[in-house]
mmCIF file of C-alpha atoms in Angstrom:
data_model
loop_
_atom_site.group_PDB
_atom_site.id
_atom_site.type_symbol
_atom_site.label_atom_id
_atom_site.label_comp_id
_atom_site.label_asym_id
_atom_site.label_seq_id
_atom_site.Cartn_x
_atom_site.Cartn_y
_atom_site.Cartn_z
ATOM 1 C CA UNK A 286 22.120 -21.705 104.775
ATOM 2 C CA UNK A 287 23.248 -23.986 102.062
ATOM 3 C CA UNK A 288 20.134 -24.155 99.294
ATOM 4 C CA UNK A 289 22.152 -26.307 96.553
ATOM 5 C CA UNK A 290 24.597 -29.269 96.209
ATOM 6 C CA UNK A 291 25.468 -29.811 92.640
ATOM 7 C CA UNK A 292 28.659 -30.813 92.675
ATOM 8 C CA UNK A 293 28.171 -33.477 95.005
ATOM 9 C CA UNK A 294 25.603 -35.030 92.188
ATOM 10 C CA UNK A 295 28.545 -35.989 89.668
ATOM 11 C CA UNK A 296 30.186 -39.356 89.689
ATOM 12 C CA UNK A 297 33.195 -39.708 90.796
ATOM 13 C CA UNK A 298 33.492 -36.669 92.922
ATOM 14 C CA UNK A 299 36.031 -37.643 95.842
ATOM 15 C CA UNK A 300 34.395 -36.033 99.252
ATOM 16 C CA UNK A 301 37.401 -35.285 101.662
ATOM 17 C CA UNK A 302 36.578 -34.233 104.961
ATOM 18 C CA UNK A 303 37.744 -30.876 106.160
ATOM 19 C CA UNK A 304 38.138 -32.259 109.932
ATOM 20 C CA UNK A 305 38.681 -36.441 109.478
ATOM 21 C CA UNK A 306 40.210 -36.518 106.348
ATOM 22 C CA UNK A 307 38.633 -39.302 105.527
ATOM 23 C CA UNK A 308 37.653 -39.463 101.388
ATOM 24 C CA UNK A 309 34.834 -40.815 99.839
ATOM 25 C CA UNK A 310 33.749 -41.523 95.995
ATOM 26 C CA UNK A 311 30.231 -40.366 95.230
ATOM 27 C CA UNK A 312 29.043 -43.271 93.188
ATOM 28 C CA UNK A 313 25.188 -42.161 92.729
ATOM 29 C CA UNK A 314 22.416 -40.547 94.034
ATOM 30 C CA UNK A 315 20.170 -41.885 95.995
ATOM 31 C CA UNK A 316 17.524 -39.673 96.671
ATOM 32 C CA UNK A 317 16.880 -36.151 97.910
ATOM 33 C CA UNK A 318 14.308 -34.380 100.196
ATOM 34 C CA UNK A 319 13.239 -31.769 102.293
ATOM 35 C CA UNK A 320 16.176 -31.404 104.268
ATOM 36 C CA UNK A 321 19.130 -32.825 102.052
ATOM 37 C CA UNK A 322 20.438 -35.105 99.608
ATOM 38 C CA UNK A 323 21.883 -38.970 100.208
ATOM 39 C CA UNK A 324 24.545 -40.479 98.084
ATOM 40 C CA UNK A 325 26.175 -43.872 97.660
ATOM 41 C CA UNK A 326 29.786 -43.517 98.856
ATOM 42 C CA UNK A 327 32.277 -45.841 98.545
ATOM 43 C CA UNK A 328 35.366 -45.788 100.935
ATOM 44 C CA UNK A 329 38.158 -48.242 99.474
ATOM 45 C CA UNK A 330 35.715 -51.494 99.270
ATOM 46 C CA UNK A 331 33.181 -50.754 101.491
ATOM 47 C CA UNK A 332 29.558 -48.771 100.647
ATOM 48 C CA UNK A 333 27.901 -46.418 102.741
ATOM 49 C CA UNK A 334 25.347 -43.727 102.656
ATOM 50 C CA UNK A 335 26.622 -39.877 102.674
ATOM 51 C CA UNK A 336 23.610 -37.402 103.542
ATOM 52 C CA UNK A 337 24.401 -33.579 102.600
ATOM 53 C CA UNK A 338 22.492 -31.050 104.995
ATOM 54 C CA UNK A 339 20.735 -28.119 102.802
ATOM 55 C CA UNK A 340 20.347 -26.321 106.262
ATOM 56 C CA UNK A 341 22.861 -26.316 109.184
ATOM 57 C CA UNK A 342 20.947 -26.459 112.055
ATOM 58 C CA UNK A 343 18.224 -29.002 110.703
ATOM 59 C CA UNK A 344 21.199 -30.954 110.038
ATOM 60 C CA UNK A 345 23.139 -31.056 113.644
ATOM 61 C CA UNK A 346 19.782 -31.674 114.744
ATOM 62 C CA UNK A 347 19.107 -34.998 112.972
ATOM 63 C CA UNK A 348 22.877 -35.554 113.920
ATOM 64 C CA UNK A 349 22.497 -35.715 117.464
ATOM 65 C CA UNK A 350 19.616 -37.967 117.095
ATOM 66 C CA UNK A 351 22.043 -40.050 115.668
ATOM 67 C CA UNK A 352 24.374 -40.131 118.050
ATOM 68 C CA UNK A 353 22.612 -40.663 120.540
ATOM 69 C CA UNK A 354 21.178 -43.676 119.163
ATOM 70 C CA UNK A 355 24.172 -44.689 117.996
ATOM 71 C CA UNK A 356 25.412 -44.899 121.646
ATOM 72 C CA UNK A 357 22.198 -46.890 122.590
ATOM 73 C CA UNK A 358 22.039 -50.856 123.057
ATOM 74 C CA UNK A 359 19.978 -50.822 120.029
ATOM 75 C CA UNK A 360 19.740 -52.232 116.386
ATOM 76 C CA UNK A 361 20.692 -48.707 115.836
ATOM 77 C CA UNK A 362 23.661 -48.657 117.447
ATOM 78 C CA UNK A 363 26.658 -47.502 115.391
ATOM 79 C CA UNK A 364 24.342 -46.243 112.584
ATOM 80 C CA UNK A 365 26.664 -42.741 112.423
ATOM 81 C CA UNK A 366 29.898 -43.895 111.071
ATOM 82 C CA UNK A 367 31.603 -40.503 110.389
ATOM 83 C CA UNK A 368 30.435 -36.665 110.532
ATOM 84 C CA UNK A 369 32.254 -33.780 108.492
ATOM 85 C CA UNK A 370 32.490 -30.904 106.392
ATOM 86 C CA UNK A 371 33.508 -31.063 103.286
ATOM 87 C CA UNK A 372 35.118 -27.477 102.127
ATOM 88 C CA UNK A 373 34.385 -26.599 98.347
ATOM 89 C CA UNK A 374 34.870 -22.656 97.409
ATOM 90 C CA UNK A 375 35.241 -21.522 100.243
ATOM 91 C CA UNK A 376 31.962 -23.151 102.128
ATOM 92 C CA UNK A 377 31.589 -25.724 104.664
ATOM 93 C CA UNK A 378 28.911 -28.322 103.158
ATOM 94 C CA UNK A 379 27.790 -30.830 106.184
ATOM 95 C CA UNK A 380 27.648 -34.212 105.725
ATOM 96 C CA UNK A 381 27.311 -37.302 107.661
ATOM 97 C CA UNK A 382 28.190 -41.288 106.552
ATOM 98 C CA UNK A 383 25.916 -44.103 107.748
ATOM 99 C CA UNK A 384 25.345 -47.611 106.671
ATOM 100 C CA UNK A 385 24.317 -48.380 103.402
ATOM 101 C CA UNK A 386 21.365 -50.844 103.364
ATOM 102 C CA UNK A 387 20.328 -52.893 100.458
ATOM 103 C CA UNK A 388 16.903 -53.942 99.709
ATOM 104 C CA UNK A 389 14.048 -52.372 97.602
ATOM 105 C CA UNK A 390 10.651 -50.427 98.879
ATOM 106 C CA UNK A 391 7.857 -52.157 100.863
ATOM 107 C CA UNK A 392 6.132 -52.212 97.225
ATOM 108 C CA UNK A 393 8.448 -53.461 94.949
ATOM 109 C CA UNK A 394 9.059 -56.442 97.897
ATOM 110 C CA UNK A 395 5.898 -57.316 97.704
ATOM 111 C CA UNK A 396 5.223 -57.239 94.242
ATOM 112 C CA UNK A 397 7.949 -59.713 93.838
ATOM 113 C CA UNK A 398 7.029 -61.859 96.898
ATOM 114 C CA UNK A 399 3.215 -61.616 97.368
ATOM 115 C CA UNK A 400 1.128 -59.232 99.781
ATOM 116 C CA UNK A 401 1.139 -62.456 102.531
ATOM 117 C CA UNK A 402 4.509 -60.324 103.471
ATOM 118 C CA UNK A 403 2.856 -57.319 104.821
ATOM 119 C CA UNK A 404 2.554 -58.792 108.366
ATOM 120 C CA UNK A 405 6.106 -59.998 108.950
ATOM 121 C CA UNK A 406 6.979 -56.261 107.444
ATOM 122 C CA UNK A 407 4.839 -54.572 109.681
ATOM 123 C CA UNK A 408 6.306 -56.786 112.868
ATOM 124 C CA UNK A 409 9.802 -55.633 111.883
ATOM 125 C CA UNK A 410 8.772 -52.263 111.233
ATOM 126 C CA UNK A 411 7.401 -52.102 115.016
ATOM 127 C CA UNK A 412 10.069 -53.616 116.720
ATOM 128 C CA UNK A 413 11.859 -50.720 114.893
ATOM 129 C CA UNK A 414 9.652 -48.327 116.476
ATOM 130 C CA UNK A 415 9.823 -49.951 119.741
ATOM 131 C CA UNK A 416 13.908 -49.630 120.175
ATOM 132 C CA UNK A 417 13.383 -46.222 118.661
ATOM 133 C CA UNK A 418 10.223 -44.690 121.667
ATOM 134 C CA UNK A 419 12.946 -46.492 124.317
ATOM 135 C CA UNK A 420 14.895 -43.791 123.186
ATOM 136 C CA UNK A 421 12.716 -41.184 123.883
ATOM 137 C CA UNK A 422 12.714 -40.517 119.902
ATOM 138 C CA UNK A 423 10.141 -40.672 117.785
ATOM 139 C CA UNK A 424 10.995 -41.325 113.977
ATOM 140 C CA UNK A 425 8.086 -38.691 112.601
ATOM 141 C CA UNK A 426 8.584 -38.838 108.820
ATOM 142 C CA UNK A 427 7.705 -42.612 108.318
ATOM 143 C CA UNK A 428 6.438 -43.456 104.327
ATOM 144 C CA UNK A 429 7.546 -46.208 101.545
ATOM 145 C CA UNK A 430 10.233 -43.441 100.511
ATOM 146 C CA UNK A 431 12.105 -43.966 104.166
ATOM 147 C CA UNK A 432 11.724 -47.715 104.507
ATOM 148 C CA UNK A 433 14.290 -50.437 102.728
ATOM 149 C CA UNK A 434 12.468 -53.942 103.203
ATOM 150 C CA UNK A 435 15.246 -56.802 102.596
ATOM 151 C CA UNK A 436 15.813 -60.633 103.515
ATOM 152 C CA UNK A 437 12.872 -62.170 104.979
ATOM 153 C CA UNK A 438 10.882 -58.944 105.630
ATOM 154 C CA UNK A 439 13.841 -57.278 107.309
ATOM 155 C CA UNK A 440 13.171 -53.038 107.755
ATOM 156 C CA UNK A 441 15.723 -50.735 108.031
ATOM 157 C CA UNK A 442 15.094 -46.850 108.762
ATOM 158 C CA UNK A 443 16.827 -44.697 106.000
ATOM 159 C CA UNK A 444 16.495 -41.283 106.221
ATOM 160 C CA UNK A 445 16.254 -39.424 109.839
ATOM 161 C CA UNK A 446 15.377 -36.320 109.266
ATOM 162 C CA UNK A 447 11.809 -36.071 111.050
ATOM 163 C CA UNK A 448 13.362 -37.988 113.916
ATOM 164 C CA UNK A 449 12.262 -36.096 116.939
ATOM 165 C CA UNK A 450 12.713 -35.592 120.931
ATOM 166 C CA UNK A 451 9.160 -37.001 122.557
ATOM 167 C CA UNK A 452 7.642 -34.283 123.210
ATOM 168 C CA UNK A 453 8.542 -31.625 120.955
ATOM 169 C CA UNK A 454 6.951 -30.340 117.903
ATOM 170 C CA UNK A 455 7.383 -33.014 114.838
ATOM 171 C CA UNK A 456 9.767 -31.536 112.652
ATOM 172 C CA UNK A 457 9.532 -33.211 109.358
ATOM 173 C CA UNK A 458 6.556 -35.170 107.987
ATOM 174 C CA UNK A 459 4.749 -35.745 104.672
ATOM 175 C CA UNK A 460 0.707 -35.054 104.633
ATOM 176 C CA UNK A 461 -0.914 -37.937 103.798
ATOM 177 C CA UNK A 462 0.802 -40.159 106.836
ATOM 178 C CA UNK A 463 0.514 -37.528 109.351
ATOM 179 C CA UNK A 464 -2.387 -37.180 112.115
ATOM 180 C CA UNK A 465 -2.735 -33.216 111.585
ATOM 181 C CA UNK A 466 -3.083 -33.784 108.126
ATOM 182 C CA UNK A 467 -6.558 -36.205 108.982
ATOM 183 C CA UNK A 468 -7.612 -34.170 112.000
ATOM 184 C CA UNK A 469 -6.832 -36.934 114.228
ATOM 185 C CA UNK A 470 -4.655 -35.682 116.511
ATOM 186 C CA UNK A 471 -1.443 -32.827 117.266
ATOM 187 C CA UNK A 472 1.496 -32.651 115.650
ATOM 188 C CA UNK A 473 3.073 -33.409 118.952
ATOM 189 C CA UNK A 474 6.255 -35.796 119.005
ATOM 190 C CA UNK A 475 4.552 -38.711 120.880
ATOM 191 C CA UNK A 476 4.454 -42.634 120.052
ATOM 192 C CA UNK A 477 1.243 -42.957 118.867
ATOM 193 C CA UNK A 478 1.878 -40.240 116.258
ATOM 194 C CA UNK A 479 4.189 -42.940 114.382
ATOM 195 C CA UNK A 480 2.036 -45.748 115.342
ATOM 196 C CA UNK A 481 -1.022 -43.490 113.203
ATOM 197 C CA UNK A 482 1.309 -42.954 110.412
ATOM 198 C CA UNK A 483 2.560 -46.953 110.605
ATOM 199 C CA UNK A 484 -1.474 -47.401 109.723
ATOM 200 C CA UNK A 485 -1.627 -45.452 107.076
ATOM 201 C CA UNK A 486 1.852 -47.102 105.546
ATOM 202 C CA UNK A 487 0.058 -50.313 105.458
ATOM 203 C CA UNK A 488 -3.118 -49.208 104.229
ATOM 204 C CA UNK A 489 -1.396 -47.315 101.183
ATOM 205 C CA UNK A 490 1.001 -50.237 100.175
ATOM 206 C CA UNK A 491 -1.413 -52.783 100.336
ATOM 207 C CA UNK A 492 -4.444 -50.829 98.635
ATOM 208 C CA UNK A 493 -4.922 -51.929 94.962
ATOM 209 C CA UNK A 494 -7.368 -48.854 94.306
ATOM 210 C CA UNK A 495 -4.543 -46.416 95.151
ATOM 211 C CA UNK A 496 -7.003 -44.074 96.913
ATOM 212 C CA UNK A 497 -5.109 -42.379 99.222
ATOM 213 C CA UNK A 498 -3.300 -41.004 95.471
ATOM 214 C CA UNK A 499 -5.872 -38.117 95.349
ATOM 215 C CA UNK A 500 -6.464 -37.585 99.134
ATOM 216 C CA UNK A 501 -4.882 -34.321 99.078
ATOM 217 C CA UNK A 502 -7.525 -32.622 96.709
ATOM 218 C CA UNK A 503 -10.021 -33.245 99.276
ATOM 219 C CA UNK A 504 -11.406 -30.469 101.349
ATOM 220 C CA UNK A 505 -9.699 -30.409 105.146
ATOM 221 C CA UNK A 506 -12.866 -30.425 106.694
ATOM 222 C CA UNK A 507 -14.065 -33.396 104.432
ATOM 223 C CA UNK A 508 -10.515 -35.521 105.755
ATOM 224 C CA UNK A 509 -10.633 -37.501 108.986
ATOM 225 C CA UNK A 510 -9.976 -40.724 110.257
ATOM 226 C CA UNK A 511 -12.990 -42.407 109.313
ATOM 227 C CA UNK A 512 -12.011 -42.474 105.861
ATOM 228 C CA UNK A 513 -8.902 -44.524 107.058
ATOM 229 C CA UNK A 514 -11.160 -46.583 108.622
ATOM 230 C CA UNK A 515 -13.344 -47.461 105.709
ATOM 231 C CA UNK A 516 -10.294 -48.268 103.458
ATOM 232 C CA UNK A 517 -9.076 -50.290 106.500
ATOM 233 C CA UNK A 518 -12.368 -51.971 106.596
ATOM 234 C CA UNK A 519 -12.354 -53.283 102.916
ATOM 235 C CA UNK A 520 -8.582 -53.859 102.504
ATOM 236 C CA UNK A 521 -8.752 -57.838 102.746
ATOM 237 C CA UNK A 522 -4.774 -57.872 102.520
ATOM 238 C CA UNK A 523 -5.243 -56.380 106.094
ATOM 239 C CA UNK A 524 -8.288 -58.118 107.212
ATOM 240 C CA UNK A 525 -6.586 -59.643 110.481
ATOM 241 C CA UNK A 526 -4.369 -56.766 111.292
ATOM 242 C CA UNK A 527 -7.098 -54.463 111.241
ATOM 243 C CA UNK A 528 -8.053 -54.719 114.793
ATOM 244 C CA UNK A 529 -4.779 -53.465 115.618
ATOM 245 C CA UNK A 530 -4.741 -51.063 112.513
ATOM 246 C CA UNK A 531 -8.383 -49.499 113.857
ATOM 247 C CA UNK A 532 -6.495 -48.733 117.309
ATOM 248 C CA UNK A 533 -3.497 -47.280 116.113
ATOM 249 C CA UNK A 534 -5.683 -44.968 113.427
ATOM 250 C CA UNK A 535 -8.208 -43.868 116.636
ATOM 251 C CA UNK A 536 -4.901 -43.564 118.975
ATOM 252 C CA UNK A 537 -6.036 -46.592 121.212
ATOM 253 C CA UNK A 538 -2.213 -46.666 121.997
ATOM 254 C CA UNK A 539 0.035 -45.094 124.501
ATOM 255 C CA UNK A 540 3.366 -46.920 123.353
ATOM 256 C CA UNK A 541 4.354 -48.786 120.515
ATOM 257 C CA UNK A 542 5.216 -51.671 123.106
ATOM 258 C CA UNK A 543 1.959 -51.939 123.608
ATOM 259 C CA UNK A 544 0.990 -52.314 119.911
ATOM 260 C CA UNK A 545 3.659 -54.473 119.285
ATOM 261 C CA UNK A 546 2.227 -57.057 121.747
ATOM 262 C CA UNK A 547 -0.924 -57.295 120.183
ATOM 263 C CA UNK A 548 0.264 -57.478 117.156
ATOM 264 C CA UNK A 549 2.543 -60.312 118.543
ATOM 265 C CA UNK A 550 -1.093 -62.081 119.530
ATOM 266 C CA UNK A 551 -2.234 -62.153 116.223
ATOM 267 C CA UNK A 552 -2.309 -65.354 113.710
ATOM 268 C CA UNK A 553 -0.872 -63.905 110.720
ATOM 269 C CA UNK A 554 0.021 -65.999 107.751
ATOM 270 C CA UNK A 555 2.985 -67.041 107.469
ATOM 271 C CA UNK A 556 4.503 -66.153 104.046
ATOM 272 C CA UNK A 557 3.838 -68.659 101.455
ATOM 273 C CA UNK A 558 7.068 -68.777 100.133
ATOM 274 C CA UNK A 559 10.796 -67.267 100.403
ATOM 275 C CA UNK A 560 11.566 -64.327 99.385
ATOM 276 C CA UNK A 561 13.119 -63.656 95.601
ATOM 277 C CA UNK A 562 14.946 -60.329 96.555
ATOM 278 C CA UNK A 563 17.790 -61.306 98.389
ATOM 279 C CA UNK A 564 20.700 -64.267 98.603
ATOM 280 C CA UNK A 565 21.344 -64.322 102.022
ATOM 281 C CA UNK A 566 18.123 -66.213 102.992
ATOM 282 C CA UNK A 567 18.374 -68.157 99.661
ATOM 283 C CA UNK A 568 22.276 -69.041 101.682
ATOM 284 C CA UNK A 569 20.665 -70.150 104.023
ATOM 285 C CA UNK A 570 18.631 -72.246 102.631
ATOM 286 C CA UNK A 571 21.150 -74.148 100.928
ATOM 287 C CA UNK A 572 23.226 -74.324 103.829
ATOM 288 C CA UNK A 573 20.750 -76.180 106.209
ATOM 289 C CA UNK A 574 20.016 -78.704 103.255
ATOM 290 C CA UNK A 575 23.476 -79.591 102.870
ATOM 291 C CA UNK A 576 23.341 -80.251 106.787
ATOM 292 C CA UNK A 577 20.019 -82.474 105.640
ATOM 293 C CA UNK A 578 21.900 -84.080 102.848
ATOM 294 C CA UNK A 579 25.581 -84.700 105.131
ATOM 295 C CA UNK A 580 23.245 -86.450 107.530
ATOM 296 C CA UNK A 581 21.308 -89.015 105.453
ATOM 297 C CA UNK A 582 25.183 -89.735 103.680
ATOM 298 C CA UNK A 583 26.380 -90.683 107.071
ATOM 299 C CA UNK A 584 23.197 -92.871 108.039
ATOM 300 C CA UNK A 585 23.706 -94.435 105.009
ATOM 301 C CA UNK A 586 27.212 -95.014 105.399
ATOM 302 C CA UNK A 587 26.868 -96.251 109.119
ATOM 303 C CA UNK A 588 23.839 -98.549 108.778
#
């Protein structure tokens, strides 16, 4: 079992794979957890993310999760570009490359945007969910620290390690999103584990009191659900997704196809404005008003 990676931290490090051959600059890190370390990689122009497994078998796990789903007719199809070793004195250090997706935490969006955001998030983050449970996956480890919220709301999934077969014992998770954690449920890989966790996401990011910050000094028998509920209850940024919210926290659900539906039905707000983060919709924008402005020139011009 590999514990440490420092050489992979310094910049400029050129990553050549023992089997592929293929070489890739480490640029930065990105972040690190329980189960490794991603980097930004670049491979002549192009950007990706390079994960480094600390153990070997936690890491051929998460990578035939992503295989598979990278085989599926999916938003997450082709997510695992490349898998390798790379060989540094002597040891075999695995690695995989995926896509490297811009965009900034579900916080930092909506500071810069407005809280109005949270529902088109959340609809994107479910649909997410929903191609992932077709798969008979389960994602398991879903926080802020795993999410990258771009465009106009867009979610992409960052880091797989707790991805898990239904059915199986989650593998990764982190306390304060997790059902065991509140005594509401097993640790059991099923759909409404994520949807429970997908709650709690909401609640946290969209809670001005930060209360869930000092949940974990709280007695185990003094946690359960009904302290979700109550934030749930006087979070107005949630106040009409807390029907669905109440369900998902009591495990009302049976699939996230289901939840998705009803959260379909609701009348959110719509946004009240476009997002700042990002150029593409900003493109957009500019594009279809040059359309506007093309039109009225050749009105003009014919009339």
């Amino acid at each position: 079992m590999t514990t440490s990676f420092e050489p992979f931290a310094v910049s400029g490090t050129v990553v050549i794979g023992k089997w592929n051959k293929r070489q890739y600059r480490i640029e930065r890190l990105l972040g690190a957890g329980a189960n490794g370390k991603v980097y930004l990689v670049r491979r002549g122009k192009l950007h990706y993310a390079m994960k480094t497994g600390f153990d070997a078998v936690d890491h051929q796990s998460e990578v035939n999760a992503l295989k598979a789903l990278s085989r599926s007719n999916t938003s997450f199809r082709q997510y695992l570009l490349d898998v390798d070793d790379y060989q540094r004195d002597g040891q075999d250090i695995p690695f995989y490359v995926m896509p490297y997706f811009k965009g900034s935490s579900i916080g930092d969006f909506m500071k810069l945007n407005g809280r109005d955001w949270i529902y088109l998030i959340g609809l994107n983050l479910l649909r997410k969910l929903v191609e992932l449970h077709k798969e008979d996956y389960i994602f398991g480890d879903i926080k802020m620290e795993n999410l990258i919220v771009s465009g106009y709301g867009d979610v992409d999934l960052i880091d797989f390690g707790g991805v898990t077969p239904k059915g199986n014992a989650v593998k990764q998770f982190t306390e304060v999103y997790d059902r065991g954690f509140w005594g509401a449920g097993s640790r059991t890989a099923d759909e409404a584990y994520d949807l429970f966790a997908f709650a709690v996401l909401l609640i946290s990011s969209t809670d001005a009191e930060r209360r869930l910050a000092g949940i974990k000094q709280v007695l185990p028998q003094n946690r359960n659900a009904d302290m979700l509920l109550d934030m749930l209850q006087s979070n107005k940024a949630l106040s009409q997704a807390a029907p669905v919210l109440r369900k998902m926290l009591l495990g009302k659900y049976s699939t996230s196809k289901q939840a998705l539906a009803d959260w379909r039905r609701q009348s959110y707000p719509r946004p009240a404005k476009s997002p700042r983060s990002t150029g593409g919709t900003w493109l957009k924008v500019c594009f279809a008003a040059s359309l506007v402005v093309f039109g009225l020139t050749v009105y003009m011009y014919w009339s």
